[in-house]
PDB file of C-alpha atoms in Angstrom:
ATOM      1  CA  UNK A  18     -63.659 133.508  37.703  1.00 91.00           C
ATOM      2  CA  UNK A  19     -61.784 136.926  38.391  1.00 91.00           C
ATOM      3  CA  UNK A  20     -58.505 135.821  37.551  1.00 92.00           C
ATOM      4  CA  UNK A  21     -59.606 134.192  34.307  1.00 94.00           C
ATOM      5  CA  UNK A  22     -61.867 137.851  33.682  1.00 94.00           C
ATOM      6  CA  UNK A  23     -58.370 139.474  34.282  1.00 95.00           C
ATOM      7  CA  UNK A  24     -56.697 137.520  32.054  1.00 93.00           C
ATOM      8  CA  UNK A  25     -59.147 138.005  29.278  1.00 93.00           C
ATOM      9  CA  UNK A  26     -58.400 141.851  29.818  1.00 94.00           C
ATOM     10  CA  UNK A  27     -54.686 141.842  29.888  1.00 89.00           C
ATOM     11  CA  UNK A  28     -54.470 141.817  26.183  1.00 85.00           C
ATOM     12  CA  UNK A  29     -57.720 143.144  24.709  1.00 91.00           C
ATOM     13  CA  UNK A  30     -56.864 146.333  23.067  1.00 88.00           C
ATOM     14  CA  UNK A  31     -60.108 147.255  22.875  1.00 92.00           C
ATOM     15  CA  UNK A  32     -60.749 148.004  26.425  1.00 95.00           C
ATOM     16  CA  UNK A  33     -59.942 151.372  27.565  1.00 95.00           C
ATOM     17  CA  UNK A  34     -60.835 151.773  31.271  1.00 97.00           C
ATOM     18  CA  UNK A  35     -62.061 148.730  33.657  1.00 97.00           C
ATOM     19  CA  UNK A  36     -64.368 149.145  36.457  1.00 98.00           C
ATOM     20  CA  UNK A  37     -64.394 146.843  39.457  1.00 97.00           C
ATOM     21  CA  UNK A  38     -67.809 146.504  41.025  1.00 97.00           C
ATOM     22  CA  UNK A  39     -70.046 144.222  42.987  1.00 96.00           C
ATOM     23  CA  UNK A  40     -73.657 143.712  42.301  1.00 94.00           C
ATOM     24  CA  UNK A  41     -74.496 142.197  45.749  1.00 95.00           C
ATOM     25  CA  UNK A  42     -76.185 144.916  47.646  1.00 94.00           C
ATOM     26  CA  UNK A  43     -74.174 146.224  50.162  1.00 95.00           C
ATOM     27  CA  UNK A  44     -71.274 144.574  49.591  1.00 96.00           C
ATOM     28  CA  UNK A  45     -68.120 145.352  47.217  1.00 97.00           C
ATOM     29  CA  UNK A  46     -65.963 142.399  48.572  1.00 95.00           C
ATOM     30  CA  UNK A  47     -66.084 141.065  52.154  1.00 92.00           C
ATOM     31  CA  UNK A  48     -62.232 139.519  51.828  1.00 87.00           C
ATOM     32  CA  UNK A  49     -61.356 135.691  52.082  1.00 81.00           C
ATOM     33  CA  UNK A  50     -64.395 133.001  53.230  1.00 82.00           C
ATOM     34  CA  UNK A  51     -62.837 132.611  56.813  1.00 78.00           C
ATOM     35  CA  UNK A  52     -65.059 129.541  57.231  1.00 84.00           C
ATOM     36  CA  UNK A  53     -63.673 127.881  54.203  1.00 85.00           C
ATOM     37  CA  UNK A  54     -60.027 129.074  55.112  1.00 78.00           C
ATOM     38  CA  UNK A  55     -60.655 127.547  58.914  1.00 81.00           C
ATOM     39  CA  UNK A  56     -61.505 124.218  57.201  1.00 88.00           C
ATOM     40  CA  UNK A  57     -57.914 124.171  55.457  1.00 86.00           C
ATOM     41  CA  UNK A  58     -54.983 121.985  56.098  1.00 88.00           C
ATOM     42  CA  UNK A  59     -52.156 124.314  56.922  1.00 84.00           C
ATOM     43  CA  UNK A  60     -50.287 122.749  53.800  1.00 90.00           C
ATOM     44  CA  UNK A  61     -53.481 124.713  51.411  1.00 88.00           C
ATOM     45  CA  UNK A  62     -53.116 127.814  53.189  1.00 84.00           C
ATOM     46  CA  UNK A  63     -50.055 129.307  51.642  1.00 86.00           C
ATOM     47  CA  UNK A  64     -51.021 128.364  48.053  1.00 89.00           C
ATOM     48  CA  UNK A  65     -54.582 129.788  48.844  1.00 85.00           C
ATOM     49  CA  UNK A  66     -53.125 133.373  49.719  1.00 85.00           C
ATOM     50  CA  UNK A  67     -50.347 133.160  47.095  1.00 90.00           C
ATOM     51  CA  UNK A  68     -53.562 132.787  44.332  1.00 90.00           C
ATOM     52  CA  UNK A  69     -55.098 135.776  45.798  1.00 90.00           C
ATOM     53  CA  UNK A  70     -52.038 137.633  46.156  1.00 92.00           C
ATOM     54  CA  UNK A  71     -51.133 136.819  42.358  1.00 94.00           C
ATOM     55  CA  UNK A  72     -54.852 137.890  41.016  1.00 94.00           C
ATOM     56  CA  UNK A  73     -54.535 141.357  42.981  1.00 95.00           C
ATOM     57  CA  UNK A  74     -51.201 141.790  41.293  1.00 95.00           C
ATOM     58  CA  UNK A  75     -52.698 141.199  37.913  1.00 95.00           C
ATOM     59  CA  UNK A  76     -55.309 143.736  38.701  1.00 96.00           C
ATOM     60  CA  UNK A  77     -52.576 146.125  39.896  1.00 95.00           C
ATOM     61  CA  UNK A  78     -50.572 145.239  36.622  1.00 94.00           C
ATOM     62  CA  UNK A  79     -53.528 145.944  34.145  1.00 95.00           C
ATOM     63  CA  UNK A  80     -52.463 148.302  31.339  1.00 94.00           C
ATOM     64  CA  UNK A  81     -55.265 150.663  31.538  1.00 96.00           C
ATOM     65  CA  UNK A  82     -56.921 152.868  34.222  1.00 97.00           C
ATOM     66  CA  UNK A  83     -58.614 151.196  36.644  1.00 98.00           C
ATOM     67  CA  UNK A  84     -61.852 152.234  38.891  1.00 98.00           C
ATOM     68  CA  UNK A  85     -62.782 150.558  42.377  1.00 98.00           C
ATOM     69  CA  UNK A  86     -66.295 151.229  42.599  1.00 98.00           C
ATOM     70  CA  UNK A  87     -66.968 150.767  46.287  1.00 98.00           C
ATOM     71  CA  UNK A  88     -70.833 150.818  47.021  1.00 98.00           C
ATOM     72  CA  UNK A  89     -70.615 148.585  50.203  1.00 96.00           C
ATOM     73  CA  UNK A  90     -68.480 146.623  52.739  1.00 97.00           C
ATOM     74  CA  UNK A  91     -64.740 146.371  51.336  1.00 97.00           C
ATOM     75  CA  UNK A  92     -62.817 144.332  54.068  1.00 96.00           C
ATOM     76  CA  UNK A  93     -59.616 142.797  54.038  1.00 93.00           C
ATOM     77  CA  UNK A  94     -58.679 141.311  50.690  1.00 93.00           C
ATOM     78  CA  UNK A  95     -61.744 143.226  49.407  1.00 95.00           C
ATOM     79  CA  UNK A  96     -59.813 146.687  50.245  1.00 97.00           C
ATOM     80  CA  UNK A  97     -56.696 144.934  48.939  1.00 97.00           C
ATOM     81  CA  UNK A  98     -58.754 144.462  45.853  1.00 97.00           C
ATOM     82  CA  UNK A  99     -59.946 147.798  45.660  1.00 98.00           C
ATOM     83  CA  UNK A 100     -55.889 149.361  46.424  1.00 97.00           C
ATOM     84  CA  UNK A 101     -54.750 147.519  43.458  1.00 97.00           C
ATOM     85  CA  UNK A 102     -56.921 149.991  41.390  1.00 98.00           C
ATOM     86  CA  UNK A 103     -55.613 153.277  40.154  1.00 97.00           C
ATOM     87  CA  UNK A 104     -58.584 155.225  41.631  1.00 98.00           C
ATOM     88  CA  UNK A 105     -61.059 154.134  44.277  1.00 98.00           C
ATOM     89  CA  UNK A 106     -64.266 156.048  44.592  1.00 98.00           C
ATOM     90  CA  UNK A 107     -66.925 155.194  47.311  1.00 98.00           C
ATOM     91  CA  UNK A 108     -70.676 155.813  48.968  1.00 97.00           C
ATOM     92  CA  UNK A 109     -70.402 157.356  52.408  1.00 96.00           C
ATOM     93  CA  UNK A 110     -71.997 154.344  53.777  1.00 96.00           C
ATOM     94  CA  UNK A 111     -69.385 151.786  52.474  1.00 97.00           C
ATOM     95  CA  UNK A 112     -67.189 150.339  55.243  1.00 97.00           C
ATOM     96  CA  UNK A 113     -63.426 149.966  54.528  1.00 97.00           C
ATOM     97  CA  UNK A 114     -60.411 148.340  56.559  1.00 97.00           C
ATOM     98  CA  UNK A 115     -57.697 145.741  56.610  1.00 95.00           C
ATOM     99  CA  UNK A 116     -58.825 144.107  60.011  1.00 93.00           C
ATOM    100  CA  UNK A 117     -56.508 140.859  60.057  1.00 91.00           C
ATOM    101  CA  UNK A 118     -54.807 141.756  62.876  1.00 91.00           C
ATOM    102  CA  UNK A 119     -58.138 140.811  64.678  1.00 91.00           C
ATOM    103  CA  UNK A 120     -57.674 137.470  63.627  1.00 86.00           C
ATOM    104  CA  UNK A 121     -53.940 137.459  64.730  1.00 90.00           C
ATOM    105  CA  UNK A 122     -52.926 137.209  60.913  1.00 87.00           C
ATOM    106  CA  UNK A 123     -51.748 140.312  58.735  1.00 89.00           C
ATOM    107  CA  UNK A 124     -52.804 141.433  54.888  1.00 90.00           C
ATOM    108  CA  UNK A 125     -52.065 138.821  52.752  1.00 86.00           C
ATOM    109  CA  UNK A 126     -52.703 140.487  49.313  1.00 90.00           C
ATOM    110  CA  UNK A 127     -50.665 143.409  49.035  1.00 92.00           C
ATOM    111  CA  UNK A 128     -52.210 145.809  51.586  1.00 93.00           C
ATOM    112  CA  UNK A 129     -49.001 146.086  53.601  1.00 94.00           C
ATOM    113  CA  UNK A 130     -47.784 147.938  50.609  1.00 94.00           C
ATOM    114  CA  UNK A 131     -50.475 149.439  49.113  1.00 95.00           C
ATOM    115  CA  UNK A 132     -51.861 151.128  51.909  1.00 96.00           C
ATOM    116  CA  UNK A 133     -48.956 153.015  52.781  1.00 95.00           C
ATOM    117  CA  UNK A 134     -48.372 154.010  49.115  1.00 93.00           C
ATOM    118  CA  UNK A 135     -51.933 155.521  49.638  1.00 95.00           C
ATOM    119  CA  UNK A 136     -52.169 157.158  52.656  1.00 96.00           C
ATOM    120  CA  UNK A 137     -48.750 157.204  54.147  1.00 95.00           C
ATOM    121  CA  UNK A 138     -46.795 155.064  56.194  1.00 96.00           C
ATOM    122  CA  UNK A 139     -47.538 156.104  59.880  1.00 97.00           C
ATOM    123  CA  UNK A 140     -51.470 156.466  59.072  1.00 97.00           C
ATOM    124  CA  UNK A 141     -51.382 152.851  57.507  1.00 97.00           C
ATOM    125  CA  UNK A 142     -49.917 151.659  60.183  1.00 97.00           C
ATOM    126  CA  UNK A 143     -52.408 152.981  62.852  1.00 97.00           C
ATOM    127  CA  UNK A 144     -54.994 151.399  60.784  1.00 97.00           C
ATOM    128  CA  UNK A 145     -53.685 148.070  60.322  1.00 96.00           C
ATOM    129  CA  UNK A 146     -52.412 147.778  64.131  1.00 97.00           C
ATOM    130  CA  UNK A 147     -55.955 149.168  65.366  1.00 96.00           C
ATOM    131  CA  UNK A 148     -57.786 146.960  62.819  1.00 95.00           C
ATOM    132  CA  UNK A 149     -60.230 150.305  62.519  1.00 97.00           C
ATOM    133  CA  UNK A 150     -63.142 150.411  60.122  1.00 97.00           C
ATOM    134  CA  UNK A 151     -63.551 153.345  58.038  1.00 97.00           C
ATOM    135  CA  UNK A 152     -66.635 155.036  56.413  1.00 97.00           C
ATOM    136  CA  UNK A 153     -66.715 156.808  53.246  1.00 97.00           C
ATOM    137  CA  UNK A 154     -65.914 160.254  54.660  1.00 97.00           C
ATOM    138  CA  UNK A 155     -63.437 159.148  56.867  1.00 97.00           C
ATOM    139  CA  UNK A 156     -61.886 157.006  53.672  1.00 97.00           C
ATOM    140  CA  UNK A 157     -61.662 160.335  51.823  1.00 98.00           C
ATOM    141  CA  UNK A 158     -60.152 162.382  54.606  1.00 97.00           C
ATOM    142  CA  UNK A 159     -57.243 160.358  54.588  1.00 97.00           C
ATOM    143  CA  UNK A 160     -56.895 159.880  51.068  1.00 97.00           C
ATOM    144  CA  UNK A 161     -57.594 156.190  50.634  1.00 97.00           C
ATOM    145  CA  UNK A 162     -60.580 157.410  47.891  1.00 98.00           C
ATOM    146  CA  UNK A 163     -60.968 160.018  45.303  1.00 98.00           C
ATOM    147  CA  UNK A 164     -64.350 160.612  45.773  1.00 98.00           C
ATOM    148  CA  UNK A 165     -67.226 159.924  48.173  1.00 98.00           C
ATOM    149  CA  UNK A 166     -70.719 160.013  47.349  1.00 97.00           C
ATOM    150  CA  UNK A 167     -74.340 159.836  49.108  1.00 97.00           C
ATOM    151  CA  UNK A 168     -75.542 156.708  48.587  1.00 96.00           C
ATOM    152  CA  UNK A 169     -78.866 156.493  46.221  1.00 96.00           C
ATOM    153  CA  UNK A 170     -81.563 154.450  46.377  1.00 94.00           C
ATOM    154  CA  UNK A 171     -80.459 151.980  43.742  1.00 95.00           C
ATOM    155  CA  UNK A 172     -77.442 151.374  46.073  1.00 95.00           C
ATOM    156  CA  UNK A 173     -74.859 152.010  43.024  1.00 97.00           C
ATOM    157  CA  UNK A 174     -73.612 155.866  43.443  1.00 97.00           C
ATOM    158  CA  UNK A 175     -69.938 154.853  43.622  1.00 98.00           C
ATOM    159  CA  UNK A 176     -70.279 152.871  40.391  1.00 98.00           C
ATOM    160  CA  UNK A 177     -72.250 155.950  38.582  1.00 98.00           C
ATOM    161  CA  UNK A 178     -69.154 158.073  39.708  1.00 98.00           C
ATOM    162  CA  UNK A 179     -66.987 155.301  38.079  1.00 98.00           C
ATOM    163  CA  UNK A 180     -68.925 155.488  34.935  1.00 98.00           C
ATOM    164  CA  UNK A 181     -68.647 159.337  34.976  1.00 98.00           C
ATOM    165  CA  UNK A 182     -64.614 159.313  35.577  1.00 98.00           C
ATOM    166  CA  UNK A 183     -64.467 156.337  32.706  1.00 98.00           C
ATOM    167  CA  UNK A 184     -66.104 158.865  30.405  1.00 97.00           C
ATOM    168  CA  UNK A 185     -63.700 161.397  30.882  1.00 97.00           C
ATOM    169  CA  UNK A 186     -60.954 159.005  30.363  1.00 97.00           C
ATOM    170  CA  UNK A 187     -62.610 157.533  27.200  1.00 95.00           C
ATOM    171  CA  UNK A 188     -61.391 160.499  24.701  1.00 94.00           C
ATOM    172  CA  UNK A 189     -57.938 160.393  25.333  1.00 95.00           C
ATOM    173  CA  UNK A 190     -55.240 158.569  23.161  1.00 93.00           C
ATOM    174  CA  UNK A 191     -55.079 155.036  23.916  1.00 92.00           C
ATOM    175  CA  UNK A 192     -51.600 154.089  23.966  1.00 91.00           C
ATOM    176  CA  UNK A 193     -50.932 157.777  25.741  1.00 93.00           C
ATOM    177  CA  UNK A 194     -52.700 156.704  28.803  1.00 94.00           C
ATOM    178  CA  UNK A 195     -51.162 153.157  29.177  1.00 92.00           C
ATOM    179  CA  UNK A 196     -47.845 154.579  28.860  1.00 90.00           C
ATOM    180  CA  UNK A 197     -48.858 157.471  31.306  1.00 92.00           C
ATOM    181  CA  UNK A 198     -49.820 154.874  33.362  1.00 93.00           C
ATOM    182  CA  UNK A 199     -46.715 152.942  33.093  1.00 91.00           C
ATOM    183  CA  UNK A 200     -44.931 156.075  33.968  1.00 89.00           C
ATOM    184  CA  UNK A 201     -46.591 156.668  36.787  1.00 90.00           C
ATOM    185  CA  UNK A 202     -46.267 153.330  38.147  1.00 87.00           C
ATOM    186  CA  UNK A 203     -42.663 152.869  37.026  1.00 82.00           C
ATOM    187  CA  UNK A 204     -40.982 155.681  35.156  1.00 62.00           C
ATOM    188  CA  UNK A 205     -40.768 155.883  31.776  1.00 48.00           C
ATOM    189  CA  UNK A 206     -39.288 158.885  29.241  1.00 50.00           C
ATOM    190  CA  UNK A 207     -40.911 159.041  25.695  1.00 59.00           C
ATOM    191  CA  UNK A 208     -44.024 158.137  23.982  1.00 59.00           C
ATOM    192  CA  UNK A 209     -43.096 156.984  20.349  1.00 65.00           C
ATOM    193  CA  UNK A 210     -46.627 156.352  18.800  1.00 78.00           C
ATOM    194  CA  UNK A 211     -48.835 157.576  16.072  1.00 83.00           C
ATOM    195  CA  UNK A 212     -51.333 158.843  18.257  1.00 85.00           C
ATOM    196  CA  UNK A 213     -48.899 161.329  19.812  1.00 81.00           C
ATOM    197  CA  UNK A 214     -48.282 162.996  16.546  1.00 85.00           C
ATOM    198  CA  UNK A 215     -51.953 162.935  15.554  1.00 87.00           C
ATOM    199  CA  UNK A 216     -52.452 164.634  19.132  1.00 88.00           C
ATOM    200  CA  UNK A 217     -49.825 166.923  18.256  1.00 86.00           C
ATOM    201  CA  UNK A 218     -51.228 167.578  14.526  1.00 89.00           C
ATOM    202  CA  UNK A 219     -54.877 168.126  15.897  1.00 90.00           C
ATOM    203  CA  UNK A 220     -53.839 170.591  18.042  1.00 88.00           C
ATOM    204  CA  UNK A 221     -52.029 172.663  15.752  1.00 88.00           C
ATOM    205  CA  UNK A 222     -55.107 172.358  13.200  1.00 91.00           C
ATOM    206  CA  UNK A 223     -57.244 173.357  16.029  1.00 92.00           C
ATOM    207  CA  UNK A 224     -59.850 170.058  15.135  1.00 92.00           C
ATOM    208  CA  UNK A 225     -60.462 166.758  17.493  1.00 92.00           C
ATOM    209  CA  UNK A 226     -57.717 164.015  17.292  1.00 90.00           C
ATOM    210  CA  UNK A 227     -58.675 160.792  15.359  1.00 90.00           C
ATOM    211  CA  UNK A 228     -56.537 158.271  17.632  1.00 88.00           C
ATOM    212  CA  UNK A 229     -56.350 154.467  16.106  1.00 87.00           C
ATOM    213  CA  UNK A 230     -54.805 153.206  19.076  1.00 83.00           C
ATOM    214  CA  UNK A 231     -51.539 152.900  17.533  1.00 80.00           C
TER     215      UNK A 231
END
């Protein structure tokens, strides 16, 4: 279902920002179903992990800004899913970690690459080697998340913050946002778009820009 949703979003030019959240109280994503995995034949494990990795990579490659709203537990593949997003926000009560080494396995969804990029190699190694779980305040302190919020009665404090961020992003030129993301991720030099010219003209004329996504 997640794979199909991501496929649908890839080419939808009306989509400007994507928030990934869970509607299950206290859980963002707990990772793979280990009971299910334990029943798998050895020949099934490889394709299973490859499919998870492919979906997470597809999320990382989405052309628009992505925000992970972590209002609960995000472990193993669940944290790898969040790491694939551009921005992560979490409730202080959330728990985050890559704890695979406790099970004598390693993170299989890109965590061994994305966690070091987010917090630095040495600290990423420490967290993976120890299988340590961080709460929201600890995650903010190490740079794993951008914002930490006290959880509210509805249990959606991180989601509400993600919505606030999305509203900040929406007024910007859509093509510029996509190119900015590409440039940050890969490196590019120019933005040859009509929206770029409109933005410069609007600045000169001291009026709000009228972007068309072109």
